[in-house]
């Protein structure tokens, strides 16, 4: 290992290749003013951005979420709970009643429709149409088929097999011989002894007078002439291709020398370094502006806490909290207990009134009809139960067992 090799500074292995190459002092002198100018331009933008982000987060935490919770609570109290109560207390019983009424009306309509439209037609079909068709049409047709049509068909089949079939075969044989003698044999003779020899003669004549001269002309005259034309065209095309290739090379050299090389030099030596320096300066300025903006934000938060937050928190702890506890213990709790007692008394009164109305209805029915008490459907009522160790009846308490271990002890 090389003992004199010095370690590379931190971050040097991550630096781009253009920073590792030798850079003069002019590049460094230009880089520092560029970064200062970019920092001056980027710092207000970064501070405005951080202020907007902090404002949006504070508004979301302090305004939007509480308002959303309050709106959700109001919607649940003012809309959802009344709608649920309306559905359970009004719409559900009304729907059950309408369903029962619809079922009764549907059964009546079905019975009436069957009595008017189905039963008369079924009786007409069963007792009139079916007997008339069976005994007036089907039975005579079957008798006619069995007694008349079947023997007649058997006799016609026997007559066809014994008489008409041999006569037809003989007539067909005579007709075939006559047609063959009149039409087939003359045509075959004309084809075999006249048309075929004439066709062979014409074929030899065409081959000797037309095809042979044309083939000699093609081989001896046209083929050498075509080869010469092709060779001449190849020579001319090679010359044209060579000229076009030379012109293309010259034009390409001119374009590369006069246009591409200057543009490439301008890109490599001017535009690319300037772009890299501007990008690097923008990144450094954005990070530095973030640090400055964060420091300014912390200072403003410290001032806001010591000028507003701490006095408000002290006022809340020393003034508002004792007042709220006093209002909760001395005003809200007695009012809530009084409301609960009033509601319990109202429920007891309503239950007593319902029991009184039911008893009066039973007595009136018994007075009008007579006899023993007539049970009527009613809603199940939870039995009154006693709490352990007390004789007070509480509607919502669980029933006490018959034997209490506490009383035995």
Coordinates of C-alpha atoms in Angstrom, one line a residue:
X1 CA 0.0 0.0 0.0
X2 CA 1.1 3.6 -0.6
X3 CA 1.8 5.1 2.8
X4 CA 2.1 8.7 1.4
X5 CA -1.4 8.6 -0.1
X6 CA -3.6 11.2 1.6
X7 CA -7.3 10.4 2.3
X8 CA -9.9 12.1 0.1
X9 CA -12.2 14.6 1.8
X10 CA -15.7 13.7 2.7
X11 CA -18.1 14.0 -0.3
X12 CA -15.3 13.9 -2.9
X13 CA -16.3 10.4 -4.0
X14 CA -19.8 11.8 -4.8
X15 CA -18.6 14.8 -6.7
X16 CA -19.3 14.8 -10.5
X17 CA -16.6 14.3 -13.0
X18 CA -16.5 17.9 -14.1
X19 CA -15.6 19.0 -10.5
X20 CA -12.7 16.5 -10.3
X21 CA -11.1 17.9 -13.4
X22 CA -8.8 20.8 -12.9
X23 CA -10.7 24.0 -12.5
X24 CA -9.1 27.4 -12.5
X25 CA -9.4 30.3 -10.1
X26 CA -11.7 32.1 -12.5
X27 CA -14.4 29.4 -12.2
X28 CA -14.2 29.6 -8.4
X29 CA -14.4 33.4 -8.5
X30 CA -17.4 33.3 -10.8
X31 CA -19.1 30.5 -8.7
X32 CA -19.2 32.5 -5.4
X33 CA -21.0 35.6 -6.8
X34 CA -23.4 33.4 -8.7
X35 CA -24.3 31.5 -5.6
X36 CA -24.7 34.8 -3.6
X37 CA -27.1 36.2 -6.3
X38 CA -29.1 33.0 -6.5
X39 CA -29.4 33.0 -2.7
X40 CA -30.7 36.6 -2.7
X41 CA -33.3 35.6 -5.3
X42 CA -34.2 32.3 -3.7
X43 CA -34.4 33.4 0.0
X44 CA -37.7 35.3 -0.3
X45 CA -39.3 32.5 -2.3
X46 CA -38.2 29.9 0.3
X47 CA -39.4 32.1 3.2
X48 CA -42.8 32.7 1.6
X49 CA -43.1 28.9 0.9
X50 CA -42.3 28.0 4.5
X51 CA -44.7 30.6 5.7
X52 CA -47.5 29.2 3.5
X53 CA -46.8 25.6 4.6
X54 CA -46.8 26.6 8.3
X55 CA -50.0 28.6 7.8
X56 CA -51.8 25.7 6.1
X57 CA -50.7 23.3 8.8
X58 CA -51.8 25.6 11.6
X59 CA -55.2 26.3 9.8
X60 CA -55.7 22.6 9.4
X61 CA -54.9 21.8 13.0
X62 CA -56.7 24.8 14.7
X63 CA -59.6 25.6 12.3
X64 CA -60.5 22.9 9.8
X65 CA -60.5 19.9 12.2
X66 CA -62.5 21.5 15.0
X67 CA -65.0 22.9 12.4
X68 CA -65.2 19.5 10.8
X69 CA -65.9 17.8 14.1
X70 CA -68.5 20.4 15.0
X71 CA -70.3 20.1 11.7
X72 CA -70.2 16.3 12.0
X73 CA -71.7 16.5 15.5
X74 CA -74.4 19.0 14.3
X75 CA -75.2 16.7 11.3
X76 CA -75.5 13.7 13.6
X77 CA -77.7 15.5 16.2
X78 CA -79.9 17.5 13.7
X79 CA -80.2 15.1 10.8
X80 CA -79.1 11.5 11.5
X81 CA -80.6 10.9 14.9
X82 CA -84.0 12.5 13.9
X83 CA -84.1 10.5 10.7
X84 CA -83.3 7.3 12.6
X85 CA -86.0 8.0 15.2
X86 CA -88.5 8.8 12.4
X87 CA -87.6 5.6 10.6
X88 CA -87.8 3.5 13.7
X89 CA -90.9 5.1 15.2
X90 CA -93.0 6.1 12.2
X91 CA -91.9 4.7 8.9
X92 CA -91.3 1.1 10.1
X93 CA -94.7 0.6 11.7
X94 CA -96.3 2.4 8.8
X95 CA -94.4 0.1 6.4
X96 CA -95.5 -3.0 8.3
X97 CA -99.1 -1.9 8.2
X98 CA -98.9 -1.1 4.5
X99 CA -97.3 -4.5 3.8
X100 CA -100.1 -6.3 5.7
X101 CA -102.7 -4.2 3.9
X102 CA -101.0 -5.0 0.5
X103 CA -100.9 -8.7 1.3
X104 CA -104.7 -8.7 2.2
X105 CA -105.6 -6.7 -0.9
X106 CA -103.3 -8.9 -3.1
X107 CA -105.0 -12.1 -1.8
X108 CA -108.4 -10.6 -2.5
X109 CA -107.4 -9.4 -6.0
X110 CA -105.9 -12.8 -6.8
X111 CA -109.1 -14.6 -5.6
X112 CA -111.3 -12.2 -7.6
X113 CA -109.2 -12.5 -10.7
X114 CA -109.2 -16.3 -10.5
X115 CA -113.0 -16.3 -10.0
X116 CA -113.6 -14.0 -13.0
X117 CA -110.9 -15.0 -15.5
X118 CA -109.4 -18.4 -14.6
X119 CA -112.1 -20.7 -13.2
X120 CA -114.8 -20.1 -16.0
X121 CA -112.2 -20.8 -18.8
X122 CA -110.8 -23.8 -17.0
X123 CA -114.3 -25.3 -16.6
X124 CA -115.1 -24.5 -20.3
X125 CA -111.9 -26.2 -21.4
X126 CA -112.3 -29.2 -19.1
X127 CA -116.1 -29.9 -19.6
X128 CA -116.8 -28.6 -23.1
X129 CA -113.8 -28.3 -25.4
X130 CA -111.9 -31.4 -24.4
X131 CA -115.0 -33.8 -24.7
X132 CA -116.1 -32.3 -28.0
X133 CA -112.6 -32.6 -29.5
X134 CA -112.0 -36.0 -28.1
X135 CA -115.4 -37.6 -29.1
X136 CA -116.3 -35.4 -32.1
X137 CA -113.0 -35.1 -34.0
X138 CA -110.3 -37.4 -32.7
X139 CA -112.3 -40.7 -32.4
X140 CA -113.9 -40.5 -35.9
X141 CA -110.5 -39.6 -37.4
X142 CA -108.9 -42.6 -35.8
X143 CA -111.7 -44.9 -37.0
X144 CA -111.3 -43.6 -40.6
X145 CA -107.5 -44.1 -40.5
X146 CA -107.7 -47.6 -39.1
X147 CA -110.7 -48.9 -41.2
X148 CA -110.3 -47.1 -44.6
X149 CA -107.0 -45.3 -45.2
X150 CA -104.7 -48.2 -43.9
X151 CA -106.2 -51.0 -46.1
X152 CA -106.3 -48.6 -49.1
X153 CA -102.6 -47.7 -48.6
X154 CA -101.6 -51.4 -48.3
X155 CA -103.4 -52.2 -51.6
X156 CA -101.7 -49.3 -53.5
X157 CA -98.3 -50.4 -52.3
X158 CA -98.9 -54.0 -53.5
X159 CA -100.1 -52.7 -56.9
X160 CA -96.9 -50.5 -57.2
X161 CA -94.6 -53.4 -56.4
X162 CA -96.2 -56.1 -58.6
X163 CA -97.1 -54.1 -61.8
X164 CA -95.7 -50.5 -62.0
X165 CA -92.1 -51.4 -61.0
X166 CA -91.4 -53.9 -63.8
X167 CA -93.1 -51.8 -66.5
X168 CA -91.1 -48.7 -65.4
X169 CA -87.8 -50.6 -65.6
X170 CA -88.5 -51.8 -69.1
X171 CA -89.5 -48.3 -70.3
X172 CA -86.4 -46.8 -68.7
X173 CA -84.1 -49.3 -70.5
X174 CA -85.6 -48.6 -73.9
X175 CA -85.4 -44.9 -73.4
X176 CA -81.7 -45.0 -72.4
X177 CA -80.8 -47.1 -75.5
X178 CA -82.7 -44.7 -77.9
X179 CA -81.1 -41.6 -76.4
X180 CA -77.6 -43.2 -76.5
X181 CA -78.1 -44.1 -80.2
X182 CA -79.4 -40.7 -81.2
X183 CA -77.1 -38.3 -79.2
X184 CA -74.0 -40.1 -77.7
X185 CA -72.6 -42.3 -80.5
X186 CA -72.6 -39.5 -83.2
X187 CA -70.9 -37.0 -80.9
X188 CA -68.2 -39.6 -79.9
X189 CA -67.5 -40.4 -83.5
X190 CA -67.1 -36.8 -84.5
X191 CA -64.7 -36.2 -81.6
X192 CA -62.6 -39.3 -82.1
X193 CA -62.3 -39.3 -85.9
X194 CA -62.5 -35.6 -86.9
X195 CA -61.7 -33.1 -84.1
X196 CA -58.7 -34.9 -82.5
X197 CA -56.6 -35.4 -85.8
X198 CA -57.4 -31.8 -86.8
X199 CA -56.1 -30.5 -83.4
X200 CA -52.8 -32.5 -83.7
X201 CA -52.3 -31.0 -87.2
X202 CA -52.8 -27.5 -86.0
X203 CA -50.5 -28.0 -83.1
X204 CA -47.6 -29.1 -85.4
X205 CA -48.2 -26.2 -87.7
X206 CA -48.1 -23.6 -84.9
X207 CA -44.9 -25.1 -83.4
X208 CA -43.1 -25.1 -86.8
X209 CA -44.2 -21.7 -88.1
X210 CA -44.5 -19.5 -85.0
X211 CA -42.9 -20.9 -81.8
X212 CA -39.6 -22.0 -83.3
X213 CA -38.7 -18.6 -85.0
X214 CA -39.7 -16.7 -81.8
X215 CA -37.5 -18.9 -79.6
X216 CA -34.5 -18.5 -82.0
X217 CA -35.0 -14.7 -82.0
X218 CA -35.1 -14.6 -78.2
X219 CA -31.9 -16.7 -77.8
X220 CA -29.8 -15.3 -80.6
X221 CA -30.8 -11.6 -80.6
X222 CA -32.8 -10.3 -77.6
X223 CA -30.7 -12.0 -74.9
X224 CA -27.3 -10.5 -75.9
X225 CA -28.9 -7.1 -76.5
X226 CA -30.4 -7.2 -72.9
X227 CA -27.1 -8.2 -71.4
X228 CA -25.4 -5.2 -73.0
X229 CA -28.1 -2.8 -71.9
X230 CA -27.8 -4.1 -68.3
X231 CA -24.0 -3.7 -68.4
X232 CA -24.2 -0.1 -69.7
X233 CA -26.8 0.8 -67.0
X234 CA -24.6 -0.6 -64.3
X235 CA -21.6 1.4 -65.4
X236 CA -23.7 4.6 -65.5
X237 CA -25.3 3.9 -62.0
X238 CA -21.8 3.3 -60.5
X239 CA -20.6 6.7 -61.8
X240 CA -23.7 8.4 -60.5
X241 CA -23.3 6.7 -57.1
X242 CA -19.6 7.8 -56.9
X243 CA -20.5 11.4 -57.7
X244 CA -23.4 11.4 -55.2
X245 CA -21.1 9.9 -52.5
X246 CA -18.4 12.5 -53.1
X247 CA -21.0 15.4 -52.9
X248 CA -22.5 13.9 -49.7
X249 CA -19.1 13.7 -48.1
X250 CA -18.3 17.3 -49.0
X251 CA -21.6 18.5 -47.7
X252 CA -21.2 16.5 -44.5
X253 CA -17.7 17.9 -43.9
X254 CA -19.0 21.5 -44.5
X255 CA -21.9 21.0 -42.0
X256 CA -19.7 19.4 -39.4
X257 CA -17.0 22.1 -39.8
X258 CA -19.2 25.2 -40.0
X259 CA -22.2 24.2 -37.8
X260 CA -21.8 21.1 -35.6
X261 CA -18.3 21.8 -34.3
X262 CA -19.0 25.4 -33.2
X263 CA -22.3 24.4 -31.6
X264 CA -20.7 21.5 -29.8
X265 CA -17.9 23.7 -28.5
X266 CA -20.4 26.3 -27.3
X267 CA -22.4 23.6 -25.5
X268 CA -19.4 22.0 -23.9
X269 CA -17.4 25.1 -23.0
X270 CA -20.2 27.6 -22.2
X271 CA -23.8 26.4 -21.8
X272 CA -23.2 23.1 -19.9
X273 CA -20.8 24.6 -17.3
X274 CA -23.1 27.6 -16.8
X275 CA -26.1 25.3 -16.4
X276 CA -24.3 23.1 -13.9
X277 CA -23.2 26.1 -11.9
X278 CA -26.7 27.6 -11.9
X279 CA -28.3 24.2 -10.9
X280 CA -25.7 23.7 -8.1
X281 CA -26.1 27.3 -6.9
X282 CA -29.9 26.9 -6.8
X283 CA -29.7 23.8 -4.7
X284 CA -27.2 25.3 -2.2
X285 CA -29.2 28.5 -2.1
X286 CA -32.5 26.6 -1.5
X287 CA -30.9 24.7 1.4
X288 CA -29.3 27.8 3.0
X289 CA -32.7 29.6 2.6
X290 CA -34.4 26.7 4.3
X291 CA -32.0 27.0 7.3
X292 CA -32.5 30.8 7.5
X293 CA -36.3 30.5 7.1
X294 CA -36.4 27.8 9.8
X295 CA -34.4 30.1 12.1
X296 CA -36.7 33.0 11.5
X297 CA -39.7 30.8 12.1
X298 CA -38.3 29.5 15.4
X299 CA -37.7 33.1 16.5
X300 CA -41.2 34.2 15.5
X301 CA -42.7 31.1 17.3
X302 CA -40.7 32.0 20.5
X303 CA -41.9 35.5 20.4
X304 CA -45.5 34.4 19.8
X305 CA -45.4 31.9 22.7
X306 CA -43.9 34.4 25.2
X307 CA -46.1 37.3 24.1
X308 CA -49.4 35.4 23.5
X309 CA -49.3 31.7 24.3
X310 CA -47.9 31.8 27.8
X311 CA -50.3 34.5 29.0
X312 CA -53.3 32.7 27.4
X313 CA -52.2 29.3 29.0
X314 CA -51.7 31.0 32.4
X315 CA -55.2 32.6 32.1
X316 CA -56.7 29.2 31.1
X317 CA -55.1 27.4 34.0
X318 CA -55.7 30.0 36.8
X319 CA -59.0 31.5 35.7
X320 CA -61.0 29.5 33.2
X321 CA -60.4 26.1 34.7
X322 CA -61.7 27.0 38.2
X323 CA -64.6 28.8 36.7
X324 CA -65.4 25.9 34.5
X325 CA -65.2 23.4 37.4
X326 CA -67.5 25.6 39.4
X327 CA -70.1 25.9 36.6
X328 CA -69.9 22.1 36.0
X329 CA -70.3 21.2 39.7
X330 CA -72.7 23.9 40.8
X331 CA -74.9 24.5 37.7
X332 CA -74.6 21.8 35.1
X333 CA -74.6 18.7 37.3
X334 CA -77.8 19.8 39.3
X335 CA -79.5 20.7 36.1
X336 CA -78.7 17.4 34.5
X337 CA -79.9 15.5 37.6
X338 CA -83.1 17.5 37.6
X339 CA -83.7 16.8 33.9
X340 CA -83.1 13.1 34.5
X341 CA -85.6 13.0 37.4
X342 CA -88.1 14.9 35.3
X343 CA -87.7 12.5 32.4
X344 CA -88.0 9.5 34.7
X345 CA -91.2 11.0 36.3
X346 CA -92.6 11.6 32.8
X347 CA -91.9 8.0 31.7
X348 CA -93.5 6.7 34.8
X349 CA -96.6 8.9 34.2
X350 CA -96.9 7.7 30.6
X351 CA -96.6 4.1 31.6
X352 CA -99.2 4.5 34.3
X353 CA -101.5 6.2 31.7
X354 CA -101.0 3.4 29.3
X355 CA -101.8 0.8 31.9
X356 CA -105.0 2.8 32.9
X357 CA -106.1 3.0 29.3
X358 CA -105.6 -0.8 28.8
X359 CA -107.5 -1.6 32.0
X360 CA -110.4 0.6 30.9
X361 CA -110.5 -1.0 27.5
X362 CA -110.6 -4.4 29.0
X363 CA -113.4 -3.5 31.4
X364 CA -115.4 -1.9 28.6
X365 CA -115.0 -5.0 26.4
X366 CA -116.0 -7.2 29.3
X367 CA -119.0 -5.1 30.0
X368 CA -120.1 -5.2 26.4
X369 CA -119.4 -8.8 25.5
X370 CA -119.3 -10.5 28.9
X371 CA -117.4 -13.6 29.9
X372 CA -113.9 -14.0 31.1
X373 CA -111.1 -11.6 30.2
X374 CA -110.1 -11.8 26.6
X375 CA -106.4 -11.7 26.0
X376 CA -105.2 -9.3 23.4
X377 CA -101.9 -8.8 21.7
X378 CA -99.7 -6.3 23.4
X379 CA -96.0 -5.3 23.4
X380 CA -93.9 -7.2 25.9
X381 CA -93.2 -5.2 29.0
X382 CA -89.9 -5.7 30.9
X383 CA -90.6 -7.1 34.4
X384 CA -89.9 -4.8 37.3
X385 CA -86.8 -5.9 39.2
X386 CA -85.4 -5.2 42.5
X387 CA -81.8 -4.3 43.1
X388 CA -79.8 -6.4 45.6
X389 CA -80.3 -5.2 49.1
X390 CA -83.1 -2.8 48.3
X391 CA -86.9 -2.9 47.7
X392 CA -86.9 0.0 45.2
X393 CA -88.2 -1.1 41.8
X394 CA -85.9 0.0 38.9
X395 CA -87.1 -0.7 35.3
X396 CA -83.6 -1.1 33.9
X397 CA -82.1 -3.3 36.7
X398 CA -81.5 -7.0 36.3
X399 CA -84.0 -9.3 38.2
X400 CA -82.9 -10.4 41.6
X401 CA -82.5 -14.1 42.3
X402 CA -84.8 -15.9 44.6
X403 CA -82.1 -16.6 47.2
X404 CA -79.7 -13.9 48.0
X405 CA -76.3 -14.8 49.4
X406 CA -76.0 -11.4 51.0
X407 CA -79.3 -11.8 52.9
X408 CA -78.3 -15.3 54.1
X409 CA -75.0 -14.0 55.5

